[in-house]
Amino acid sequence: MNTAGHSEATAHRGLELTPFRGLRYDPNRVGGLAAVTSPPYDVVVRPDGLHHLESSDPHNIVRLILPQAATAGARNEQAAETLRRWLAEGILTPDPDPCLYVYEQRDGDGMLQRGIIGALRVSDPAEQVVLPHEDVMPHVVADRAALMRATSANLEPLLLTYRGDDSSAATADLIERVADRPPLLATTTEDGFRHRLWAITDPAELTTVQRDLARHQALIADGHHRWATYRRLRTEHPSPSPWDHGLVLLVDTARYPLRVRAIHRLLHGLPVQRALTALDGRFRVRRLDMPLAEALEVLADAACAGNAFLLAGDGSFHLVDQPDPDLLDRTVPADRPTAWRTLDATVLHATLLEHVWRIPEDSPDRIAYIHDTAATVAKAERDGGTAVLMHPVREEVVRDLARQGVTMPRKSTSFGPKPATGLVLRALDL
């Protein structure tokens, strides 16, 4: 593995992807690859999804990425012990040679995504090689860092995107050729996605990928907290070391466009009627007695004209839009580009959460971030809280802000499809 030191790394530009010996499940030792995979750790809806995954197979990867114990220290030690045991028992086995992996996801609606999994050099923000577009929550970074320290492993890849062009055509062609070969693994997960994985070990093919990617920068599509964790752990270990790199999936969105979805908020302890009363005429409010799908269409139409949100949790939907311009002027920071100041997520956090509802955004006991729309509504109705449903941001807006060095409010977007966790892991001591 290339483990160039930090001082040398700063002289480089572009993405530096290196092969590694992936850890993969032995399909003969588990109840099926689909049964041991999981969505990324922050997509699993607790406790429903967690319990479902734990019961699907005793070796489900969720036992590593979301271990369950009374304290944080006990959880992390449990994950480390579980990983050691699975390695000793041959549940997880390392591939014989370092390689890059071509990874494919396909659903029944014609969605096809292919990319390359490898160990990416962890770069400094000033290099503008990997562009974040969202802020992170320090307690989440601390949690992921403690887990990675305990296991000495990258348990799931980040999702990064780049915009391919003529300079990366050789890599795009290589990915398609590799996808015609017999895969290392193939499985279909319960969400209907089919997954296939191939190894690239040929030196000439590896060189092609590394040369092409060195000309590009990447946008973090999913995994801001894990990237921040990579950066923190790199500073803790003298270079050169395996911590100079982190596990990623790189997707060329010029060839394989991603879907962009919203991440919704569940506000604990704030009933819907109290949330609506607090608006006090500063937003327009309309009650929508219709199914969720139709309410989301109304939200999409309203979002084309300005900031708009759907509140739910009392059995109905409430469209909240047309904010008072004077209120926005008083509450939204003025030192950012207009594209940032007019984001729904900006108005939600700066105006509604902070000013109207008086809920600090760094309060994990008050705010939950949920990707699934129906699950957000169901949990709000069950818990007596308020679901705030969002409309997704366009990818070009995200990328343009990232290139300006402007981060969006945390959990503003959900790019997908996300890689299934559990198909390939990276142990830092291999």
PDB file of N, CA, C and O in Angstrom, residues 40-42 46 64-67 76 138-151 153 155-156 225-226 229-230 233:
ATOM      1  N   PRO A  40     -25.929   1.683   5.418  1.00  0.00           N
ATOM      2  CA  PRO A  40     -24.954   2.396   6.256  1.00  0.00           C
ATOM      3  C   PRO A  40     -25.501   2.633   7.655  1.00  0.00           C
ATOM      4  O   PRO A  40     -26.715   2.699   7.861  1.00  0.00           O
ATOM      5  N   TYR A  41     -24.586   2.784   8.611  1.00  0.00           N
ATOM      6  CA  TYR A  41     -24.968   2.846  10.020  1.00  0.00           C
ATOM      7  C   TYR A  41     -26.013   3.913  10.314  1.00  0.00           C
ATOM      8  O   TYR A  41     -26.891   3.740  11.160  1.00  0.00           O
ATOM      9  N   ASP A  42     -25.944   5.062   9.605  1.00  0.00           N
ATOM     10  CA  ASP A  42     -26.846   6.165   9.924  1.00  0.00           C
ATOM     11  C   ASP A  42     -28.176   6.081   9.183  1.00  0.00           C
ATOM     12  O   ASP A  42     -29.035   6.953   9.352  1.00  0.00           O
ATOM     13  N   ARG A  46     -33.411   3.006  14.182  1.00  0.00           N
ATOM     14  CA  ARG A  46     -33.473   2.312  15.473  1.00  0.00           C
ATOM     15  C   ARG A  46     -34.874   2.466  16.080  1.00  0.00           C
ATOM     16  O   ARG A  46     -35.491   3.505  15.933  1.00  0.00           O
ATOM     17  N   LEU A  64     -21.233  -5.163  13.987  1.00  0.00           N
ATOM     18  CA  LEU A  64     -19.964  -4.436  14.011  1.00  0.00           C
ATOM     19  C   LEU A  64     -20.180  -2.934  13.931  1.00  0.00           C
ATOM     20  O   LEU A  64     -19.535  -2.171  14.645  1.00  0.00           O
ATOM     21  N   ILE A  65     -21.090  -2.474  13.067  1.00  0.00           N
ATOM     22  CA  ILE A  65     -21.225  -1.030  12.862  1.00  0.00           C
ATOM     23  C   ILE A  65     -22.118  -0.366  13.908  1.00  0.00           C
ATOM     24  O   ILE A  65     -21.997   0.831  14.152  1.00  0.00           O
ATOM     25  N   LEU A  66     -23.031  -1.152  14.527  1.00  0.00           N
ATOM     26  CA  LEU A  66     -23.913  -0.618  15.572  1.00  0.00           C
ATOM     27  C   LEU A  66     -23.998  -1.618  16.727  1.00  0.00           C
ATOM     28  O   LEU A  66     -25.069  -2.164  17.025  1.00  0.00           O
ATOM     29  N   PRO A  67     -22.867  -1.883  17.386  1.00  0.00           N
ATOM     30  CA  PRO A  67     -22.890  -2.842  18.496  1.00  0.00           C
ATOM     31  C   PRO A  67     -23.769  -2.333  19.634  1.00  0.00           C
ATOM     32  O   PRO A  67     -23.889  -1.125  19.839  1.00  0.00           O
ATOM     33  N   ASN A  76     -17.882  -0.602  21.790  1.00  0.00           N
ATOM     34  CA  ASN A  76     -16.742  -0.666  20.883  1.00  0.00           C
ATOM     35  C   ASN A  76     -15.894  -1.907  21.136  1.00  0.00           C
ATOM     36  O   ASN A  76     -15.397  -2.536  20.193  1.00  0.00           O
ATOM     37  N   PRO A 138     -19.978  16.846  16.029  1.00  0.00           N
ATOM     38  CA  PRO A 138     -18.773  16.340  16.694  1.00  0.00           C
ATOM     39  C   PRO A 138     -18.995  15.046  17.468  1.00  0.00           C
ATOM     40  O   PRO A 138     -18.118  14.165  17.469  1.00  0.00           O
ATOM     41  N   HIS A 139     -20.149  14.876  18.094  1.00  0.00           N
ATOM     42  CA  HIS A 139     -20.348  13.658  18.879  1.00  0.00           C
ATOM     43  C   HIS A 139     -20.444  12.425  17.993  1.00  0.00           C
ATOM     44  O   HIS A 139     -20.057  11.324  18.406  1.00  0.00           O
ATOM     45  N   VAL A 140     -20.921  12.597  16.753  1.00  0.00           N
ATOM     46  CA  VAL A 140     -20.978  11.454  15.843  1.00  0.00           C
ATOM     47  C   VAL A 140     -19.571  11.087  15.369  1.00  0.00           C
ATOM     48  O   VAL A 140     -19.215   9.911  15.281  1.00  0.00           O
ATOM     49  N   VAL A 141     -18.753  12.104  15.058  1.00  0.00           N
ATOM     50  CA  VAL A 141     -17.368  11.841  14.661  1.00  0.00           C
ATOM     51  C   VAL A 141     -16.622  11.129  15.789  1.00  0.00           C
ATOM     52  O   VAL A 141     -15.886  10.161  15.555  1.00  0.00           O
ATOM     53  N   ALA A 142     -16.814  11.590  17.006  1.00  0.00           N
ATOM     54  CA  ALA A 142     -16.159  10.944  18.151  1.00  0.00           C
ATOM     55  C   ALA A 142     -16.601   9.498  18.296  1.00  0.00           C
ATOM     56  O   ALA A 142     -15.786   8.601  18.584  1.00  0.00           O
ATOM     57  N   ASP A 143     -17.885   9.236  18.078  1.00  0.00           N
ATOM     58  CA  ASP A 143     -18.415   7.871  18.174  1.00  0.00           C
ATOM     59  C   ASP A 143     -17.809   6.967  17.106  1.00  0.00           C
ATOM     60  O   ASP A 143     -17.365   5.849  17.396  1.00  0.00           O
ATOM     61  N   ARG A 144     -17.777   7.447  15.858  1.00  0.00           N
ATOM     62  CA  ARG A 144     -17.208   6.621  14.769  1.00  0.00           C
ATOM     63  C   ARG A 144     -15.712   6.437  14.962  1.00  0.00           C
ATOM     64  O   ARG A 144     -15.172   5.363  14.656  1.00  0.00           O
ATOM     65  N   ALA A 145     -15.013   7.460  15.447  1.00  0.00           N
ATOM     66  CA  ALA A 145     -13.569   7.343  15.664  1.00  0.00           C
ATOM     67  C   ALA A 145     -13.271   6.292  16.718  1.00  0.00           C
ATOM     68  O   ALA A 145     -12.345   5.482  16.560  1.00  0.00           O
ATOM     69  N   ALA A 146     -14.044   6.275  17.799  1.00  0.00           N
ATOM     70  CA  ALA A 146     -13.825   5.288  18.850  1.00  0.00           C
ATOM     71  C   ALA A 146     -14.050   3.880  18.327  1.00  0.00           C
ATOM     72  O   ALA A 146     -13.309   2.938  18.678  1.00  0.00           O
ATOM     73  N   LEU A 147     -15.062   3.699  17.468  1.00  0.00           N
ATOM     74  CA  LEU A 147     -15.323   2.386  16.897  1.00  0.00           C
ATOM     75  C   LEU A 147     -14.192   1.950  15.967  1.00  0.00           C
ATOM     76  O   LEU A 147     -13.741   0.796  16.013  1.00  0.00           O
ATOM     77  N   MET A 148     -13.696   2.876  15.123  1.00  0.00           N
ATOM     78  CA  MET A 148     -12.612   2.521  14.206  1.00  0.00           C
ATOM     79  C   MET A 148     -11.319   2.229  14.972  1.00  0.00           C
ATOM     80  O   MET A 148     -10.566   1.326  14.596  1.00  0.00           O
ATOM     81  N   ARG A 149     -11.044   2.977  16.036  1.00  0.00           N
ATOM     82  CA  ARG A 149      -9.858   2.690  16.843  1.00  0.00           C
ATOM     83  C   ARG A 149      -9.950   1.291  17.438  1.00  0.00           C
ATOM     84  O   ARG A 149      -8.987   0.532  17.427  1.00  0.00           O
ATOM     85  N   ALA A 150     -11.110   0.959  17.983  1.00  0.00           N
ATOM     86  CA  ALA A 150     -11.270  -0.328  18.661  1.00  0.00           C
ATOM     87  C   ALA A 150     -11.142  -1.497  17.700  1.00  0.00           C
ATOM     88  O   ALA A 150     -10.521  -2.512  18.020  1.00  0.00           O
ATOM     89  N   THR A 151     -11.716  -1.359  16.517  1.00  0.00           N
ATOM     90  CA  THR A 151     -11.703  -2.466  15.555  1.00  0.00           C
ATOM     91  C   THR A 151     -10.505  -2.429  14.626  1.00  0.00           C
ATOM     92  O   THR A 151     -10.201  -3.435  13.975  1.00  0.00           O
ATOM     93  N   ALA A 153     -10.322  -0.968  11.819  1.00  0.00           N
ATOM     94  CA  ALA A 153     -10.902  -1.343  10.531  1.00  0.00           C
ATOM     95  C   ALA A 153     -11.788  -0.233  10.006  1.00  0.00           C
ATOM     96  O   ALA A 153     -12.367   0.553  10.765  1.00  0.00           O
ATOM     97  N   LEU A 155     -15.140  -0.239   8.347  1.00  0.00           N
ATOM     98  CA  LEU A 155     -16.186  -1.251   8.261  1.00  0.00           C
ATOM     99  C   LEU A 155     -17.158  -1.030   7.109  1.00  0.00           C
ATOM    100  O   LEU A 155     -17.885  -1.955   6.736  1.00  0.00           O
ATOM    101  N   GLU A 156     -17.186   0.172   6.539  1.00  0.00           N
ATOM    102  CA  GLU A 156     -18.097   0.437   5.431  1.00  0.00           C
ATOM    103  C   GLU A 156     -17.549   1.591   4.591  1.00  0.00           C
ATOM    104  O   GLU A 156     -16.969   2.532   5.129  1.00  0.00           O
ATOM    105  N   HIS A 225     -19.398  12.223   8.156  1.00  0.00           N
ATOM    106  CA  HIS A 225     -18.869  11.945   9.489  1.00  0.00           C
ATOM    107  C   HIS A 225     -17.730  10.941   9.436  1.00  0.00           C
ATOM    108  O   HIS A 225     -16.740  11.063  10.173  1.00  0.00           O
ATOM    109  N   ARG A 226     -17.834   9.963   8.548  1.00  0.00           N
ATOM    110  CA  ARG A 226     -16.741   8.994   8.435  1.00  0.00           C
ATOM    111  C   ARG A 226     -15.499   9.623   7.796  1.00  0.00           C
ATOM    112  O   ARG A 226     -14.376   9.290   8.166  1.00  0.00           O
ATOM    113  N   THR A 229     -13.904  11.459  10.418  1.00  0.00           N
ATOM    114  CA  THR A 229     -13.262  10.468  11.286  1.00  0.00           C
ATOM    115  C   THR A 229     -11.931  10.030  10.708  1.00  0.00           C
ATOM    116  O   THR A 229     -10.925   9.920  11.419  1.00  0.00           O
ATOM    117  N   TYR A 230     -11.896   9.747   9.406  1.00  0.00           N
ATOM    118  CA  TYR A 230     -10.628   9.398   8.757  1.00  0.00           C
ATOM    119  C   TYR A 230      -9.581  10.477   9.003  1.00  0.00           C
ATOM    120  O   TYR A 230      -8.419  10.189   9.301  1.00  0.00           O
ATOM    121  N   LEU A 233      -8.360  10.418  12.681  1.00  0.00           N
ATOM    122  CA  LEU A 233      -7.516   9.272  13.000  1.00  0.00           C
ATOM    123  C   LEU A 233      -6.174   9.345  12.289  1.00  0.00           C
ATOM    124  O   LEU A 233      -5.163   8.869  12.803  1.00  0.00           O
TER     125      LEU A 233
END
